[in-house]
Amino acid sequence: MSHHEYRFTAGPWNIHSGADPFGPPVRQEIPFADKIKRLHEIGYHGVQFHDDDIVEAEADWTTAERTAREVKKLLEEHGLVAEFVAPRLWEDPRTIDGAVTSNDPDCRRYALDRSKRCLDLARVIGTNKIVLWPAREGTYLREAKDAKLAVERMTEYINALLDHDPECLILGEMKPNEPMDQAYFPTVGHFIGLAYRTKDPDRVGALIESAHAILAGLDPSDEMGYALAHGKLWGVHLNDQNGLKFDEDKSFGSVDLRRAFNQVRILDENEYGTNGEMVGFDVKALRTQKDEVCYRHLENSRRTFLRLLEVVRSVDAGRLERLRAERDYEALDQYILDKLMGIE
Ligand code: XUL
Ligand code: MN
């Protein structure tokens, strides 16, 4: 097994002032340039963006291009790169009932135009990856939209993006619910099925978020295994989630260390990262956190990943194989628990 290095990323939204649906901000807003500097200082290599993290969605293209160049320069000053750009298709009034799967053709046109612009922005900032989190591509009630048509519309939309930029890579980030009651593409399997229906399946892959898999009642490392088997795991959003609640975006490993261990294990066994993939953390600071320690969740997630990596790499592969062959899964269970407790 290779012992390659990992490159870590996070988005500017992962450093935030703590407002939630029930209360106002509790920390100072931090200027973008300060976030970038600090991410570098705490061992991060790249930044993930929404299109409007770079420049307002309404800005004309000349302004947008200039601003994206400035942001790229800022990244370069700190030795950072942009990992991907994601069109934020869930805040505009035109996407209230979905962007790609809206019943209204004008709304679908808006979503497509904005996504094409996102591809252009991605190129200026130095990446060919865009991430699609289909936030409102679902329903609150079954009769509101046509579930079969939704798949056709998503396929057409992706085809149009593939045409727009022949070099782009499209990464779907699936989540089963929130803000919608039911999403049309709740898991990575749904999206990969759709990827094969597009005109260039080799350029359509996935980003897997731990919390989203858990919300679907699935194990994140198994979801990663599925995408890896298709050669389509091009991004991750590692975090943690305490059961079926709102999307908590807890620090990686905070709830279930063994579940985190298995994510690191499958990534490392498959040499994730050797093809330019990065380890993204989509984590949120607890609202109780004070200003001076508002990067702790990012520092901790990285630290936990690297510590678990040591544990993963210390697993005795021969012993594991023997226990598998003997089908002594009780002994295997305890071996892993002892590893996690630092006994073995
Ligand atoms: C939503 C989510 C998003 C995406 C990027 O749950 O995870 O932040 O990661 O659009
Ligand atoms: Mn995410």
Short mmCIF file of C-alpha atoms and ligand atoms in Angstrom, two decimals:
data_model
loop_
_atom_site.label_atom_id
_atom_site.label_comp_id
_atom_site.label_asym_id
_atom_site.label_seq_id
_atom_site.Cartn_x
_atom_site.Cartn_y
_atom_site.Cartn_z
CA MET A 1 0.00 0.00 0.00
CA SER A 2 1.28 3.47 -0.83
CA HIS A 3 1.87 5.95 1.94
CA HIS A 4 0.98 9.06 0.04
CA GLU A 5 0.26 12.45 1.57
CA TYR A 6 -3.22 13.91 1.76
CA ARG A 7 -4.29 17.40 0.80
CA PHE A 8 -7.00 19.03 2.91
CA THR A 9 -9.65 21.55 1.92
CA ALA A 10 -12.62 23.42 3.37
CA GLY A 11 -15.01 26.13 2.20
CA PRO A 12 -15.33 29.69 3.50
CA TRP A 13 -18.80 28.68 4.79
CA ASN A 14 -17.09 26.33 7.23
CA ILE A 15 -15.83 29.36 9.14
CA HIS A 16 -18.97 31.20 10.09
CA SER A 17 -20.59 33.41 12.68
CA GLY A 18 -22.92 30.81 14.15
CA ALA A 19 -26.35 32.02 13.06
CA ASP A 20 -28.88 29.19 12.83
CA PRO A 21 -32.60 29.05 11.96
CA PHE A 22 -33.38 29.85 15.61
CA GLY A 23 -30.91 32.57 16.48
CA PRO A 24 -28.61 35.34 15.24
CA PRO A 25 -24.83 35.31 14.76
CA VAL A 26 -22.81 34.78 17.95
CA ARG A 27 -19.33 35.41 16.53
CA GLN A 28 -17.69 38.11 14.41
CA GLU A 29 -17.86 37.69 10.64
CA ILE A 30 -14.31 36.97 9.45
CA PRO A 31 -13.04 38.63 6.24
CA PHE A 32 -12.41 36.17 3.41
CA ALA A 33 -8.69 37.00 3.16
CA ASP A 34 -8.22 36.19 6.87
CA LYS A 35 -9.97 32.84 6.45
CA ILE A 36 -7.64 31.92 3.60
CA LYS A 37 -4.54 32.85 5.55
CA ARG A 38 -5.64 30.91 8.59
CA LEU A 39 -6.61 27.80 6.60
CA HIS A 40 -3.09 27.68 5.25
CA GLU A 41 -1.64 28.13 8.75
CA ILE A 42 -3.62 25.21 10.14
CA GLY A 43 -2.42 22.82 7.44
CA TYR A 44 -5.00 23.14 4.68
CA HIS A 45 -3.99 23.04 1.00
CA GLY A 46 -7.08 24.19 -0.84
CA VAL A 47 -10.39 25.99 -0.74
CA GLN A 48 -13.82 24.98 -1.98
CA PHE A 49 -16.22 27.60 -3.25
CA HIS A 50 -19.80 28.30 -4.04
CA ASP A 51 -20.05 30.57 -7.08
CA ASP A 52 -21.21 33.46 -4.89
CA ASP A 53 -18.39 32.92 -2.40
CA ILE A 54 -16.23 34.28 -5.24
CA VAL A 55 -18.47 37.03 -6.61
CA GLU A 56 -22.16 37.96 -6.31
CA ALA A 57 -24.37 35.99 -8.64
CA GLU A 58 -25.66 39.22 -10.22
CA ALA A 59 -22.23 40.63 -11.13
CA ASP A 60 -21.62 41.12 -14.88
CA TRP A 61 -19.05 38.81 -16.43
CA THR A 62 -16.25 41.40 -16.62
CA THR A 63 -16.54 42.03 -12.89
CA ALA A 64 -16.92 38.34 -12.16
CA GLU A 65 -13.81 37.40 -14.13
CA ARG A 66 -11.73 40.16 -12.56
CA THR A 67 -12.85 39.21 -9.05
CA ALA A 68 -12.17 35.51 -9.65
CA ARG A 69 -8.64 36.38 -10.80
CA GLU A 70 -8.10 38.39 -7.63
CA VAL A 71 -9.33 35.51 -5.47
CA LYS A 72 -7.03 33.13 -7.33
CA LYS A 73 -4.10 35.46 -6.68
CA LEU A 74 -4.98 35.56 -2.99
CA LEU A 75 -5.03 31.76 -2.89
CA GLU A 76 -1.66 31.61 -4.64
CA GLU A 77 -0.13 34.03 -2.14
CA HIS A 78 -0.82 31.43 0.51
CA GLY A 79 0.14 28.44 -1.62
CA LEU A 80 -3.48 27.31 -1.84
CA VAL A 81 -5.53 26.04 -4.78
CA ALA A 82 -9.25 26.01 -5.56
CA GLU A 83 -10.70 22.50 -5.37
CA PHE A 84 -14.12 23.12 -6.93
CA VAL A 85 -16.88 25.64 -7.42
CA ALA A 86 -20.54 24.79 -6.70
CA PRO A 87 -23.46 26.76 -8.12
CA ARG A 88 -25.58 27.86 -5.18
CA LEU A 89 -28.90 27.04 -6.76
CA TRP A 90 -31.05 27.04 -3.66
CA GLU A 91 -31.29 30.65 -2.45
CA ASP A 92 -32.68 32.56 -5.41
CA PRO A 93 -36.46 33.17 -5.60
CA ARG A 94 -36.39 31.41 -8.99
CA THR A 95 -35.32 28.15 -7.38
CA ILE A 96 -37.98 27.98 -4.68
CA ASP A 97 -39.47 24.86 -6.23
CA GLY A 98 -36.19 23.44 -7.47
CA ALA A 99 -33.64 24.58 -10.01
CA VAL A 100 -33.15 21.73 -12.46
CA THR A 101 -36.47 20.01 -11.72
CA SER A 102 -38.66 23.09 -11.37
CA ASN A 103 -41.95 22.88 -13.25
CA ASP A 104 -41.30 26.39 -14.59
CA PRO A 105 -39.12 26.55 -17.77
CA ASP A 106 -37.90 30.08 -16.94
CA CYS A 107 -36.62 28.85 -13.59
CA ARG A 108 -34.87 25.89 -15.23
CA ARG A 109 -33.26 28.28 -17.74
CA TYR A 110 -32.00 30.45 -14.88
CA ALA A 111 -30.47 27.41 -13.17
CA LEU A 112 -28.72 26.29 -16.34
CA ASP A 113 -27.37 29.75 -17.16
CA ARG A 114 -26.09 30.20 -13.63
CA SER A 115 -24.45 26.77 -13.69
CA LYS A 116 -22.70 27.50 -17.01
CA ARG A 117 -21.38 30.71 -15.50
CA CYS A 118 -20.19 28.67 -12.54
CA LEU A 119 -18.17 26.47 -14.91
CA ASP A 120 -16.61 29.59 -16.43
CA LEU A 121 -15.77 30.93 -12.97
CA ALA A 122 -14.23 27.59 -12.01
CA ARG A 123 -11.87 27.83 -14.98
CA VAL A 124 -10.78 31.34 -14.07
CA ILE A 125 -10.08 30.33 -10.49
CA GLY A 126 -8.10 27.31 -11.67
CA THR A 127 -10.23 24.17 -11.39
CA ASN A 128 -12.29 22.10 -13.80
CA LYS A 129 -14.45 20.57 -11.06
CA ILE A 130 -17.92 21.67 -10.17
CA VAL A 131 -20.01 20.17 -7.41
CA LEU A 132 -23.75 19.85 -7.69
CA TRP A 133 -25.68 19.56 -4.48
CA PRO A 134 -29.24 19.28 -5.82
CA ALA A 135 -30.69 20.95 -2.73
CA ARG A 136 -34.24 21.54 -3.91
CA GLU A 137 -34.47 18.81 -6.54
CA GLY A 138 -37.21 16.95 -4.73
CA THR A 139 -40.61 17.59 -3.25
CA TYR A 140 -42.50 18.31 -0.09
CA LEU A 141 -45.40 16.28 -1.45
CA ARG A 142 -45.47 13.56 -4.06
CA GLU A 143 -48.04 15.02 -6.44
CA ALA A 144 -46.19 18.33 -6.92
CA LYS A 145 -43.77 17.11 -9.58
CA ASP A 146 -43.10 14.19 -11.91
CA ALA A 147 -40.39 11.88 -10.51
CA LYS A 148 -39.58 10.32 -13.90
CA LEU A 149 -39.37 13.66 -15.65
CA ALA A 150 -37.04 14.87 -12.88
CA VAL A 151 -34.46 12.26 -13.94
CA GLU A 152 -34.75 13.28 -17.58
CA ARG A 153 -34.38 16.94 -16.68
CA MET A 154 -31.32 16.29 -14.54
CA THR A 155 -29.74 14.28 -17.38
CA GLU A 156 -30.40 17.05 -19.92
CA TYR A 157 -29.02 19.65 -17.53
CA ILE A 158 -25.80 17.70 -17.00
CA ASN A 159 -25.47 17.11 -20.75
CA ALA A 160 -25.75 20.85 -21.33
CA LEU A 161 -22.97 21.48 -18.80
CA LEU A 162 -20.75 18.80 -20.36
CA ASP A 163 -21.26 20.53 -23.72
CA HIS A 164 -20.55 23.96 -22.31
CA ASP A 165 -17.09 22.98 -21.05
CA PRO A 166 -15.61 19.89 -22.73
CA GLU A 167 -12.97 19.60 -20.00
CA CYS A 168 -15.15 19.95 -16.94
CA LEU A 169 -15.76 17.27 -14.33
CA ILE A 170 -19.14 17.22 -12.60
CA LEU A 171 -19.33 15.85 -9.07
CA GLY A 172 -22.77 15.13 -7.64
CA GLU A 173 -23.09 15.49 -3.86
CA MET A 174 -26.24 13.66 -2.85
CA LYS A 175 -28.30 14.13 0.30
CA PRO A 176 -31.62 12.38 0.99
CA ASN A 177 -33.53 15.27 2.57
CA GLU A 178 -33.26 18.81 3.98
CA PRO A 179 -34.32 21.25 2.77
CA MET A 180 -36.68 18.97 0.83
CA ASP A 181 -38.79 16.28 2.44
CA GLN A 182 -37.65 13.81 -0.24
CA ALA A 183 -34.82 14.29 -2.71
CA TYR A 184 -35.03 12.72 -6.16
CA PHE A 185 -31.38 11.62 -6.02
CA PRO A 186 -30.94 10.66 -2.37
CA THR A 187 -27.74 8.61 -2.56
CA VAL A 188 -24.57 8.30 -4.58
CA GLY A 189 -26.00 5.20 -6.28
CA HIS A 190 -28.89 7.22 -7.66
CA PHE A 191 -26.51 9.78 -9.09
CA ILE A 192 -24.05 7.29 -10.54
CA GLY A 193 -26.94 5.52 -12.25
CA LEU A 194 -27.81 8.83 -13.83
CA ALA A 195 -24.16 9.53 -14.71
CA TYR A 196 -24.19 6.55 -17.09
CA ARG A 197 -27.17 8.04 -18.92
CA THR A 198 -25.33 11.27 -19.69
CA LYS A 199 -23.43 11.84 -22.93
CA ASP A 200 -20.00 11.54 -21.26
CA PRO A 201 -20.19 9.32 -18.14
CA ASP A 202 -16.39 9.53 -17.69
CA ARG A 203 -16.77 13.17 -16.69
CA VAL A 204 -19.60 12.66 -14.19
CA GLY A 205 -18.68 11.43 -10.72
CA ALA A 206 -19.36 11.99 -7.06
CA LEU A 207 -18.44 13.77 -3.88
CA ILE A 208 -19.58 11.89 -0.80
CA GLU A 209 -20.45 13.65 2.42
CA SER A 210 -20.40 11.48 5.56
CA ALA A 211 -23.42 13.18 7.16
CA HIS A 212 -25.51 12.83 4.00
CA ALA A 213 -24.89 9.08 3.84
CA ILE A 214 -25.77 8.75 7.53
CA LEU A 215 -28.99 10.73 6.96
CA ALA A 216 -29.86 8.13 4.31
CA GLY A 217 -29.33 5.40 6.90
CA LEU A 218 -26.17 4.23 5.13
CA ASP A 219 -22.57 3.81 6.11
CA PRO A 220 -20.37 6.50 4.53
CA SER A 221 -17.46 4.12 3.92
CA ASP A 222 -19.73 1.71 2.02
CA GLU A 223 -21.02 4.61 -0.07
CA MET A 224 -17.39 5.52 -0.78
CA GLY A 225 -16.68 1.92 -1.73
CA TYR A 226 -19.54 2.01 -4.21
CA ALA A 227 -18.25 5.18 -5.87
CA LEU A 228 -14.66 3.91 -5.83
CA ALA A 229 -15.74 0.71 -7.60
CA HIS A 230 -17.02 2.90 -10.43
CA GLY A 231 -13.84 5.01 -10.46
CA LYS A 232 -16.02 7.96 -9.51
CA LEU A 233 -14.99 9.11 -6.05
CA TRP A 234 -13.55 12.50 -6.89
CA GLY A 235 -14.31 14.38 -3.68
CA VAL A 236 -15.35 13.90 -0.07
CA HIS A 237 -16.98 16.02 2.60
CA LEU A 238 -15.89 14.32 5.77
CA ASN A 239 -17.81 15.21 8.92
CA ASP A 240 -20.06 13.45 11.42
CA GLN A 241 -23.72 13.22 12.27
CA ASN A 242 -25.55 12.03 15.35
CA GLY A 243 -28.36 9.97 13.83
CA LEU A 244 -31.38 11.13 11.87
CA LYS A 245 -31.53 14.81 12.73
CA PHE A 246 -30.87 18.01 10.82
CA ASP A 247 -27.58 18.01 8.87
CA GLU A 248 -25.22 18.61 11.79
CA ASP A 249 -21.84 18.88 10.03
CA LYS A 250 -20.02 17.86 13.20
CA SER A 251 -16.26 17.50 13.33
CA PHE A 252 -14.95 14.37 11.68
CA GLY A 253 -15.06 11.43 14.10
CA SER A 254 -16.93 13.38 16.78
CA VAL A 255 -19.86 10.94 17.01
CA ASP A 256 -18.53 7.58 15.85
CA LEU A 257 -14.79 7.10 15.74
CA ARG A 258 -15.05 3.64 14.21
CA ARG A 259 -17.20 4.95 11.39
CA ALA A 260 -14.56 7.64 10.78
CA PHE A 261 -11.80 5.02 10.93
CA ASN A 262 -13.52 3.03 8.21
CA GLN A 263 -13.79 6.08 5.96
CA VAL A 264 -10.07 6.76 6.31
CA ARG A 265 -9.41 3.05 5.79
CA ILE A 266 -11.29 2.76 2.52
CA LEU A 267 -9.80 5.99 1.21
CA ASP A 268 -6.26 4.95 2.07
CA GLU A 269 -6.64 1.38 0.79
CA ASN A 270 -7.77 2.78 -2.54
CA GLU A 271 -5.06 5.42 -2.70
CA TYR A 272 -7.60 8.21 -2.73
CA GLY A 273 -5.75 11.43 -3.43
CA THR A 274 -3.11 10.06 -5.80
CA ASN A 275 -5.13 11.33 -8.74
CA GLY A 276 -5.42 14.88 -7.43
CA GLU A 277 -8.44 14.22 -5.19
CA MET A 278 -8.52 16.20 -1.95
CA VAL A 279 -9.87 15.55 1.52
CA GLY A 280 -12.58 18.12 2.15
CA PHE A 281 -14.15 18.70 5.54
CA ASP A 282 -17.68 20.10 5.49
CA VAL A 283 -17.76 20.86 9.20
CA LYS A 284 -19.46 23.56 11.22
CA ALA A 285 -18.23 25.04 14.50
CA LEU A 286 -20.61 24.44 17.39
CA ARG A 287 -22.65 27.59 18.02
CA THR A 288 -21.29 27.70 21.57
CA GLN A 289 -17.75 28.28 20.29
CA LYS A 290 -16.14 31.68 21.03
CA ASP A 291 -14.42 33.91 18.46
CA GLU A 292 -10.84 33.10 19.33
CA VAL A 293 -11.40 29.34 18.95
CA CYS A 294 -13.66 29.33 15.90
CA TYR A 295 -11.26 27.24 13.75
CA ARG A 296 -11.02 24.42 16.26
CA HIS A 297 -13.44 22.14 14.34
CA LEU A 298 -11.26 22.39 11.23
CA GLU A 299 -8.07 21.78 13.17
CA ASN A 300 -9.63 18.85 15.02
CA SER A 301 -11.07 17.20 11.91
CA ARG A 302 -7.70 17.25 10.19
CA ARG A 303 -5.97 16.00 13.32
CA THR A 304 -8.45 13.15 13.75
CA PHE A 305 -8.05 12.17 10.09
CA LEU A 306 -4.26 12.05 10.40
CA ARG A 307 -4.38 10.15 13.69
CA LEU A 308 -6.84 7.63 12.24
CA LEU A 309 -4.56 7.30 9.24
CA GLU A 310 -1.81 6.10 11.59
CA VAL A 311 -4.23 3.62 13.13
CA VAL A 312 -5.35 2.40 9.70
CA ARG A 313 -1.78 1.94 8.56
CA SER A 314 -0.90 0.06 11.73
CA VAL A 315 -3.55 -2.61 11.16
CA ASP A 316 -1.87 -5.99 10.66
CA ALA A 317 -3.16 -6.98 7.22
CA GLY A 318 -2.14 -10.64 7.70
CA ARG A 319 -4.03 -10.86 10.96
CA LEU A 320 -7.08 -9.25 9.40
CA GLU A 321 -6.99 -11.71 6.49
CA ARG A 322 -6.64 -14.65 8.87
CA LEU A 323 -9.60 -13.53 10.95
CA ARG A 324 -11.65 -13.09 7.79
CA ALA A 325 -10.67 -16.55 6.56
CA GLU A 326 -11.50 -18.10 9.93
CA ARG A 327 -14.72 -16.06 9.97
CA ASP A 328 -13.89 -15.06 13.52
CA TYR A 329 -15.58 -11.72 13.33
CA GLU A 330 -15.82 -11.41 17.12
CA ALA A 331 -12.02 -11.43 17.31
CA LEU A 332 -11.88 -9.04 14.37
CA ASP A 333 -14.32 -6.72 16.14
CA GLN A 334 -12.21 -6.65 19.28
CA TYR A 335 -8.98 -6.22 17.33
CA ILE A 336 -10.36 -3.06 15.73
CA LEU A 337 -11.77 -1.77 19.03
CA ASP A 338 -8.41 -2.38 20.72
CA LYS A 339 -6.72 -0.50 17.88
CA LEU A 340 -9.08 2.43 18.36
CA MET A 341 -8.50 2.38 22.11
CA GLY A 342 -4.76 2.37 21.52
CA ILE A 343 -4.32 -1.00 23.25
CA GLU A 344 -3.05 -2.93 20.24
C1 XUL B 1 -25.30 20.87 2.03
C2 XUL B 1 -23.90 20.77 1.71
C3 XUL B 1 -23.36 21.85 0.85
C4 XUL B 1 -22.50 21.36 -0.24
C5 XUL B 1 -21.94 22.39 -1.16
O1 XUL B 1 -25.73 19.98 2.97
O2 XUL B 1 -23.23 19.88 2.18
O3 XUL B 1 -22.60 22.74 1.63
O4 XUL B 1 -21.42 20.71 0.33
O5 XUL B 1 -22.88 23.02 -1.89
MN MN B 2 -21.26 19.12 1.81
#
